Coordinates of C-alpha atoms and ligand atoms in Angstrom, one line a residue:
M1 CA 0.0 0.0 0.0
R2 CA 1.2 3.5 -0.8
F3 CA 1.0 6.5 1.4
E4 CA -2.4 8.0 0.4
T5 CA -4.0 4.5 0.5
K6 CA -2.5 3.7 3.9
A7 CA -3.8 7.0 5.2
I8 CA -7.3 5.9 4.4
H9 CA -7.2 2.2 5.0
A10 CA -4.4 1.2 7.4
G11 CA -5.8 0.1 10.8
Q12 CA -9.3 0.7 9.7
S13 CA -11.6 -2.1 8.4
P14 CA -15.4 -1.9 8.4
D15 CA -17.0 -2.6 11.8
P16 CA -17.7 -6.4 11.8
S17 CA -21.0 -6.0 13.8
T18 CA -22.7 -3.5 11.5
G19 CA -20.6 -3.0 8.4
A20 CA -20.0 0.7 9.4
I21 CA -17.2 1.8 7.1
I22 CA -15.8 4.2 9.7
P23 CA -14.4 2.8 12.9
P24 CA -16.8 3.7 15.7
I25 CA -16.0 6.0 18.5
H26 CA -15.8 3.4 21.3
Q27 CA -16.7 5.8 24.0
T28 CA -16.3 3.3 26.8
S29 CA -14.1 3.0 29.9
T30 CA -14.4 -0.7 30.4
Y31 CA -15.3 -4.0 28.6
V32 CA -17.4 -6.9 29.8
V33 CA -15.3 -10.1 29.9
E34 CA -16.4 -13.7 29.8
A35 CA -14.3 -14.7 32.8
P36 CA -11.2 -13.2 34.5
G37 CA -8.4 -13.3 31.8
K38 CA -10.9 -14.2 29.1
D39 CA -11.5 -11.0 27.2
K40 CA -11.8 -9.9 23.6
G41 CA -8.5 -8.1 23.6
Y42 CA -9.8 -5.1 25.6
V43 CA -10.2 -4.8 29.4
Y44 CA -9.9 -1.1 30.4
S45 CA -9.6 2.0 28.1
R46 CA -6.5 3.4 29.7
T47 CA -4.7 0.3 28.6
S48 CA -6.3 0.1 25.2
N49 CA -9.4 1.2 23.3
P50 CA -10.4 0.0 19.8
T51 CA -10.6 3.6 18.3
R52 CA -7.2 4.3 19.7
T53 CA -5.9 1.0 18.3
A54 CA -7.1 2.0 14.9
L55 CA -5.2 5.3 15.1
E56 CA -2.1 3.6 16.5
K57 CA -2.0 1.1 13.7
N58 CA -2.6 3.8 11.1
L59 CA 0.2 6.0 12.4
A60 CA 2.6 3.1 12.6
A61 CA 1.8 2.3 8.9
L62 CA 2.3 5.9 7.8
E63 CA 5.7 6.2 9.5
N64 CA 6.8 2.7 8.1
G65 CA 7.1 1.6 11.8
K66 CA 5.8 -1.5 13.5
Y67 CA 4.1 0.1 16.6
G68 CA 2.2 3.3 17.3
L69 CA 1.2 4.7 20.6
G70 CA -1.4 7.4 21.1
F71 CA -1.1 10.1 23.8
A72 CA -3.2 13.0 25.2
S73 CA -0.8 15.6 23.7
G74 CA 2.5 15.9 22.0
M75 CA 4.1 16.8 25.3
A76 CA 2.7 13.6 26.9
A77 CA 4.3 11.6 24.1
T78 CA 7.6 13.5 24.7
N79 CA 7.4 12.9 28.4
T80 CA 6.8 9.2 27.8
V81 CA 10.0 8.9 25.7
M82 CA 11.9 10.6 28.5
N83 CA 10.5 8.1 31.0
L84 CA 13.0 5.6 29.4
F85 CA 15.9 7.4 31.0
A86 CA 17.1 7.2 34.6
S87 CA 18.3 10.2 36.6
G88 CA 21.9 11.0 35.7
S89 CA 21.3 10.7 32.0
H90 CA 22.4 13.3 29.5
V91 CA 20.6 14.2 26.4
V92 CA 21.9 15.9 23.3
C93 CA 19.4 18.1 21.4
N94 CA 19.3 20.6 18.5
D95 CA 19.1 24.2 19.7
D96 CA 16.1 25.4 17.9
L97 CA 13.4 23.3 19.6
Y98 CA 9.6 23.6 20.1
G99 CA 9.3 25.9 23.2
G100 CA 7.3 23.4 25.2
T101 CA 9.9 20.7 24.7
H102 CA 12.6 23.1 25.8
R103 CA 10.6 24.0 28.9
L104 CA 10.0 20.4 29.8
F105 CA 13.6 19.4 29.3
T106 CA 15.2 22.4 31.1
Q107 CA 12.7 23.4 33.8
L108 CA 11.0 20.1 34.9
Y109 CA 13.7 17.5 34.4
K110 CA 16.4 19.5 36.1
D111 CA 14.8 18.3 39.4
Y112 CA 15.1 14.7 38.2
Q113 CA 18.9 15.0 37.5
L114 CA 18.5 14.7 33.7
S115 CA 20.8 17.1 31.8
F116 CA 20.5 18.5 28.3
D117 CA 22.8 20.3 25.9
F118 CA 21.5 22.2 22.9
V119 CA 23.6 22.8 19.7
D120 CA 23.1 23.9 16.2
A121 CA 22.8 20.4 14.7
A122 CA 22.5 21.6 11.1
D123 CA 26.3 21.0 11.3
T124 CA 26.3 17.4 12.5
K125 CA 29.8 17.7 13.8
N126 CA 28.6 20.1 16.6
L127 CA 26.3 17.5 17.8
E128 CA 28.8 14.6 17.9
E129 CA 31.3 16.8 19.8
I130 CA 29.0 17.1 22.8
I131 CA 28.2 13.4 23.3
R132 CA 29.6 12.3 26.6
D133 CA 29.9 9.0 28.5
D134 CA 26.6 9.6 30.3
T135 CA 24.7 10.6 27.1
K136 CA 21.7 8.3 26.6
L137 CA 19.7 9.9 23.8
I138 CA 19.9 12.2 20.8
W139 CA 16.7 14.3 20.3
I140 CA 16.2 16.3 17.2
E141 CA 13.4 18.2 15.5
T142 CA 13.7 18.9 11.7
P143 CA 12.6 21.3 10.2
T144 CA 13.5 23.2 13.3
N145 CA 11.2 25.7 15.0
P146 CA 11.1 28.6 14.3
L147 CA 14.2 28.9 12.1
L148 CA 13.3 26.0 9.8
K149 CA 16.9 24.6 9.6
I150 CA 17.1 21.1 8.2
I151 CA 19.1 18.5 10.1
D152 CA 20.5 15.5 8.4
I153 CA 18.6 12.6 10.0
Q154 CA 20.6 9.9 8.2
K155 CA 23.9 11.4 9.4
I156 CA 22.7 11.9 12.9
A157 CA 21.4 8.3 13.0
K158 CA 24.8 7.0 12.0
I159 CA 26.4 9.1 14.8
A160 CA 23.9 7.9 17.3
H161 CA 24.4 4.3 16.5
K162 CA 28.2 4.6 16.5
H163 CA 27.8 5.7 20.1
N164 CA 25.1 3.1 20.9
L165 CA 22.5 5.8 21.4
P166 CA 18.9 5.9 20.2
L167 CA 17.8 8.8 18.0
A168 CA 14.4 10.4 18.6
V169 CA 13.0 12.7 16.0
D170 CA 10.0 15.0 16.5
N171 CA 8.4 14.7 13.1
T172 CA 5.5 17.1 13.7
F173 CA 6.6 19.8 11.2
A174 CA 7.3 17.5 8.3
T175 CA 4.6 14.8 8.9
P176 CA 5.2 11.3 7.6
Y177 CA 3.9 12.5 4.2
L178 CA 7.0 14.6 3.7
Q179 CA 9.6 12.8 5.8
Q180 CA 10.0 9.3 7.3
P181 CA 12.6 9.3 10.0
L182 CA 12.5 5.6 10.8
T183 CA 13.4 4.8 7.2
L184 CA 16.3 7.3 7.5
G185 CA 17.6 5.4 10.6
A186 CA 15.9 7.0 13.6
D187 CA 14.6 4.8 16.4
I188 CA 11.8 6.8 17.9
I189 CA 9.3 9.2 16.2
V190 CA 7.3 11.7 18.3
H191 CA 4.3 13.6 17.0
S192 CA 2.0 16.3 18.1
T193 CA -1.1 15.1 16.3
T194 CA -2.6 18.4 17.3
K195 CA -0.9 19.9 14.2
Y196 CA -0.9 18.6 10.6
L197 CA -2.1 15.1 11.4
S198 CA -5.5 16.2 12.7
G199 CA -5.2 19.3 10.6
H200 CA -8.4 21.1 11.7
S201 CA -7.5 22.9 15.0
D202 CA -10.0 20.8 16.9
I203 CA -8.0 18.4 19.2
I204 CA -4.8 18.1 21.3
G205 CA -3.0 14.8 20.8
G206 CA 0.3 13.1 20.5
A207 CA 1.9 9.9 19.3
I208 CA 5.1 7.8 19.4
V209 CA 6.1 5.4 16.6
V210 CA 8.8 2.8 16.9
S211 CA 9.8 -0.5 15.3
D212 CA 11.9 -2.1 18.0
E213 CA 9.8 -4.5 20.0
K214 CA 11.6 -4.0 23.4
L215 CA 11.3 -0.3 23.1
Y216 CA 7.6 -0.6 22.3
E217 CA 7.0 -2.8 25.3
K218 CA 8.6 -0.3 27.6
L219 CA 6.8 2.7 26.1
S220 CA 3.5 0.9 26.1
F221 CA 4.0 0.0 29.8
F222 CA 4.6 3.7 30.5
Q223 CA 1.6 4.6 28.4
N224 CA -0.7 2.5 30.6
A225 CA 1.1 3.1 33.9
V226 CA 1.1 6.9 33.5
G227 CA -2.2 7.1 31.7
A228 CA -1.8 10.3 29.5
V229 CA -3.9 8.7 26.8
P230 CA -6.2 10.4 24.3
G231 CA -10.0 9.9 24.4
P232 CA -11.8 7.9 21.7
L233 CA -13.4 10.9 20.1
D234 CA -10.0 12.7 19.8
C235 CA -8.5 9.5 18.2
W236 CA -11.4 9.4 15.8
L237 CA -10.9 13.0 14.8
V238 CA -7.2 12.5 14.1
L239 CA -8.0 9.5 12.0
R240 CA -10.5 11.6 10.0
G241 CA -7.9 14.3 9.6
I242 CA -5.3 11.8 8.4
K243 CA -7.5 10.7 5.5
T244 CA -6.8 14.0 3.7
L245 CA -3.2 14.5 5.0
A246 CA -1.7 14.0 1.6
L247 CA -4.0 16.4 -0.2
R248 CA -3.6 19.0 2.5
M249 CA 0.2 18.8 2.6
E250 CA 0.4 19.3 -1.2
R251 CA -1.5 22.5 -0.9
H252 CA 0.3 23.6 2.3
C253 CA 3.6 23.2 0.4
Q254 CA 2.4 25.0 -2.7
N255 CA 1.0 27.9 -0.8
A256 CA 4.1 28.2 1.5
L257 CA 6.5 28.2 -1.4
R258 CA 4.5 31.0 -3.2
I259 CA 4.5 33.1 0.0
A260 CA 8.2 32.5 0.6
Q261 CA 9.0 33.5 -3.1
H262 CA 6.7 36.6 -2.7
L263 CA 8.4 37.7 0.5
K264 CA 12.1 37.0 -0.3
D265 CA 12.7 40.2 -2.2
H266 CA 10.0 42.2 -0.4
P267 CA 11.1 45.8 0.6
K268 CA 9.8 45.4 4.1
V269 CA 11.4 42.0 4.8
A270 CA 14.9 41.4 6.0
K271 CA 15.0 37.6 5.6
V272 CA 12.8 34.7 4.7
Y273 CA 13.4 31.2 6.2
Y274 CA 11.9 28.5 4.0
P275 CA 13.7 25.2 3.1
G276 CA 12.1 25.3 -0.4
L277 CA 14.1 28.4 -1.4
P278 CA 17.3 27.7 -3.2
S279 CA 19.0 30.3 -1.0
H280 CA 18.2 28.2 2.1
P281 CA 21.5 26.9 3.5
Q282 CA 20.2 23.3 3.6
H283 CA 18.0 23.4 0.5
Q284 CA 19.8 20.5 -1.1
L285 CA 19.5 18.4 2.0
A286 CA 15.8 19.2 2.3
K287 CA 15.3 18.1 -1.3
K288 CA 17.0 14.8 -0.5
Q289 CA 15.4 14.1 2.9
M290 CA 11.9 15.4 2.4
S291 CA 9.4 15.0 -0.5
G292 CA 8.2 18.6 0.0
F293 CA 9.2 21.6 2.0
G294 CA 6.3 22.0 4.3
G295 CA 3.8 24.7 5.2
M296 CA 5.8 26.8 7.7
V297 CA 7.5 30.0 6.7
S298 CA 9.4 32.3 9.1
V299 CA 10.1 35.9 8.2
E300 CA 12.3 38.5 9.7
L301 CA 10.7 41.9 9.2
L302 CA 12.7 45.1 8.6
G303 CA 12.2 47.5 11.4
D304 CA 11.9 46.9 15.1
T305 CA 9.9 44.7 17.4
K306 CA 7.1 47.2 17.3
S307 CA 6.5 46.8 13.6
A308 CA 6.5 43.0 14.0
E309 CA 3.9 43.4 16.7
K310 CA 1.8 45.8 14.5
F311 CA 2.1 43.4 11.6
I312 CA 0.8 40.3 13.4
R313 CA -2.2 42.3 14.6
S314 CA -3.0 43.5 11.1
T315 CA -3.7 40.4 9.1
R316 CA -7.2 39.1 8.5
F317 CA -6.9 35.5 7.3
F318 CA -3.7 34.8 9.1
A319 CA -5.2 34.5 12.6
L320 CA -3.0 35.6 15.5
A321 CA -2.6 32.3 17.4
E322 CA -0.1 29.8 18.6
S323 CA -0.1 26.3 17.0
L324 CA 0.3 25.4 13.4
G325 CA -0.6 22.8 10.7
A326 CA -4.3 23.3 10.3
V327 CA -6.3 24.3 7.2
E328 CA -6.5 27.9 8.4
S329 CA -3.5 30.1 8.2
L330 CA -2.0 31.3 11.5
I331 CA 0.6 34.0 12.3
C332 CA 2.6 34.2 15.5
H333 CA 5.4 36.1 17.1
P334 CA 7.7 33.3 18.6
A335 CA 9.6 35.6 20.9
T336 CA 6.5 36.6 22.9
M337 CA 4.3 33.5 22.1
T338 CA 5.4 30.0 21.3
H339 CA 9.0 30.5 22.5
A340 CA 8.5 33.0 25.3
S341 CA 9.6 30.3 27.9
I342 CA 13.1 30.3 26.3
P343 CA 15.3 33.1 27.8
R344 CA 16.0 35.9 25.4
E345 CA 19.8 35.5 25.4
E346 CA 19.4 31.9 24.5
R347 CA 17.0 32.8 21.7
L348 CA 19.4 35.3 20.3
K349 CA 22.3 32.9 20.6
A350 CA 20.2 30.3 18.6
G351 CA 19.8 33.1 16.0
F352 CA 16.3 34.2 16.3
K353 CA 15.5 37.8 16.7
D354 CA 12.6 39.7 18.2
E355 CA 11.5 40.7 14.7
L356 CA 10.9 37.2 13.6
I357 CA 7.3 36.1 12.8
R358 CA 6.2 32.6 12.0
L359 CA 3.5 31.8 9.4
S360 CA 1.6 28.5 9.4
V361 CA 0.4 28.7 5.8
G362 CA -3.0 27.2 5.4
V363 CA -4.9 25.8 2.4
E364 CA -6.9 28.9 1.6
N365 CA -6.7 30.6 -1.9
I366 CA -3.1 31.8 -2.3
E367 CA -4.2 35.2 -3.8
D368 CA -6.2 35.9 -0.7
L369 CA -3.3 35.0 1.5
I370 CA -0.8 37.2 -0.4
E371 CA -3.3 40.1 -0.4
D372 CA -3.8 39.7 3.3
L373 CA 0.0 40.0 4.0
E374 CA 0.3 43.0 1.6
N375 CA -2.5 44.8 3.5
A376 CA -0.7 44.2 6.7
F377 CA 2.6 45.5 5.2
K378 CA 0.8 48.7 4.4
R379 CA 0.1 49.3 8.1
I380 CA 3.7 49.1 9.2
Ligands
PLP401 C1 3.0 21.5 19.2 C2 4.2 20.8 19.2 C3 4.6 19.9 20.3 C4 3.7 19.8 21.5 O1 2.5 19.1 21.2 P1 1.2 19.4 22.0 O2 0.2 18.6 21.3 O3 0.9 20.9 22.0 O4 1.4 18.9 23.4 C5 5.8 19.3 20.2 N1 6.6 19.4 19.1 C6 6.3 20.3 18.1 C7 7.3 20.4 17.0 C8 5.1 21.0 18.1 O5 4.9 21.8 17.1

């Protein structure tokens, strides 16, 4: 089965009791069993639920993995991966991470004696240099957020395996439609299904996909033991979203490229970050590693923070909101919104300025989107 077909069919067969083509929302906490130990595969919905199973199988198929695990949020999925590591462990990450991941790693786990180092992993040498004897995991996100750098998953996987470390990749920005990290050598994939996978700004959810059975057993034990699981309705909504993932991603990519091209020589723009522009430093790598460049565009405006703030309040279709990856276009100011929990010096060190705005380009008509941005430019 190819991607678009898997998105619609994997993990989902007509309901045997009614023929319903869509897997039902099994809104139930428990399951009646014939006798203790004699069940139909389901006992209690924290442990497993048929709607969740359908989603987990579907996600595993999309990522070319063996096992999927659903979570109540992307952060719950990330936290579950970190449950694998005992206190005293060191983790190596790229420096341009989702703000919530950075907050979890640096603010919460410091009390659990886990330590983290962040480097610009677009140059893979940087990352290898900071691996220590107590390093237990490499964690990357690519494209990075908000600077949209591209990190070479295949190279980092080789480095990880040379040092006997697992590589985890947060694949939220690319989605399995554009990039398949397990195929490139990664060991663990994390998703916020809140974003492109559900695609309609209507749920919060997360997922992990792995192929290693031992790893799966541990993670599935944590999933049940901790209990940060998604409800059946949310799983069903993600499944519905995924059916059109391929179609939506095509349009997201097309629209984002048009916007990046429109803005790159714009008199009010200092710099455009988009891996689909030939001027992007990792454009060739993006072409090789991804099958499209995604729907996120970051833009450094000319002028000061004030004009950036004015700009983000002046668009009509680009709604001022955190989050990304849905059909409607969003605009945000990372420094005061998604990445506000990262100290300013650290942000500047990682190369992102106060004038940076981030666009999640939706699937609206491209002319409307460009006009919307032009109208906002007139106000600054
Ligand atoms: C949103 C996001 C997360 C966190 O997911 P939630 O569903 O909000 O908990 C993690 N990583 C990336 C790249 C994200 O965009």
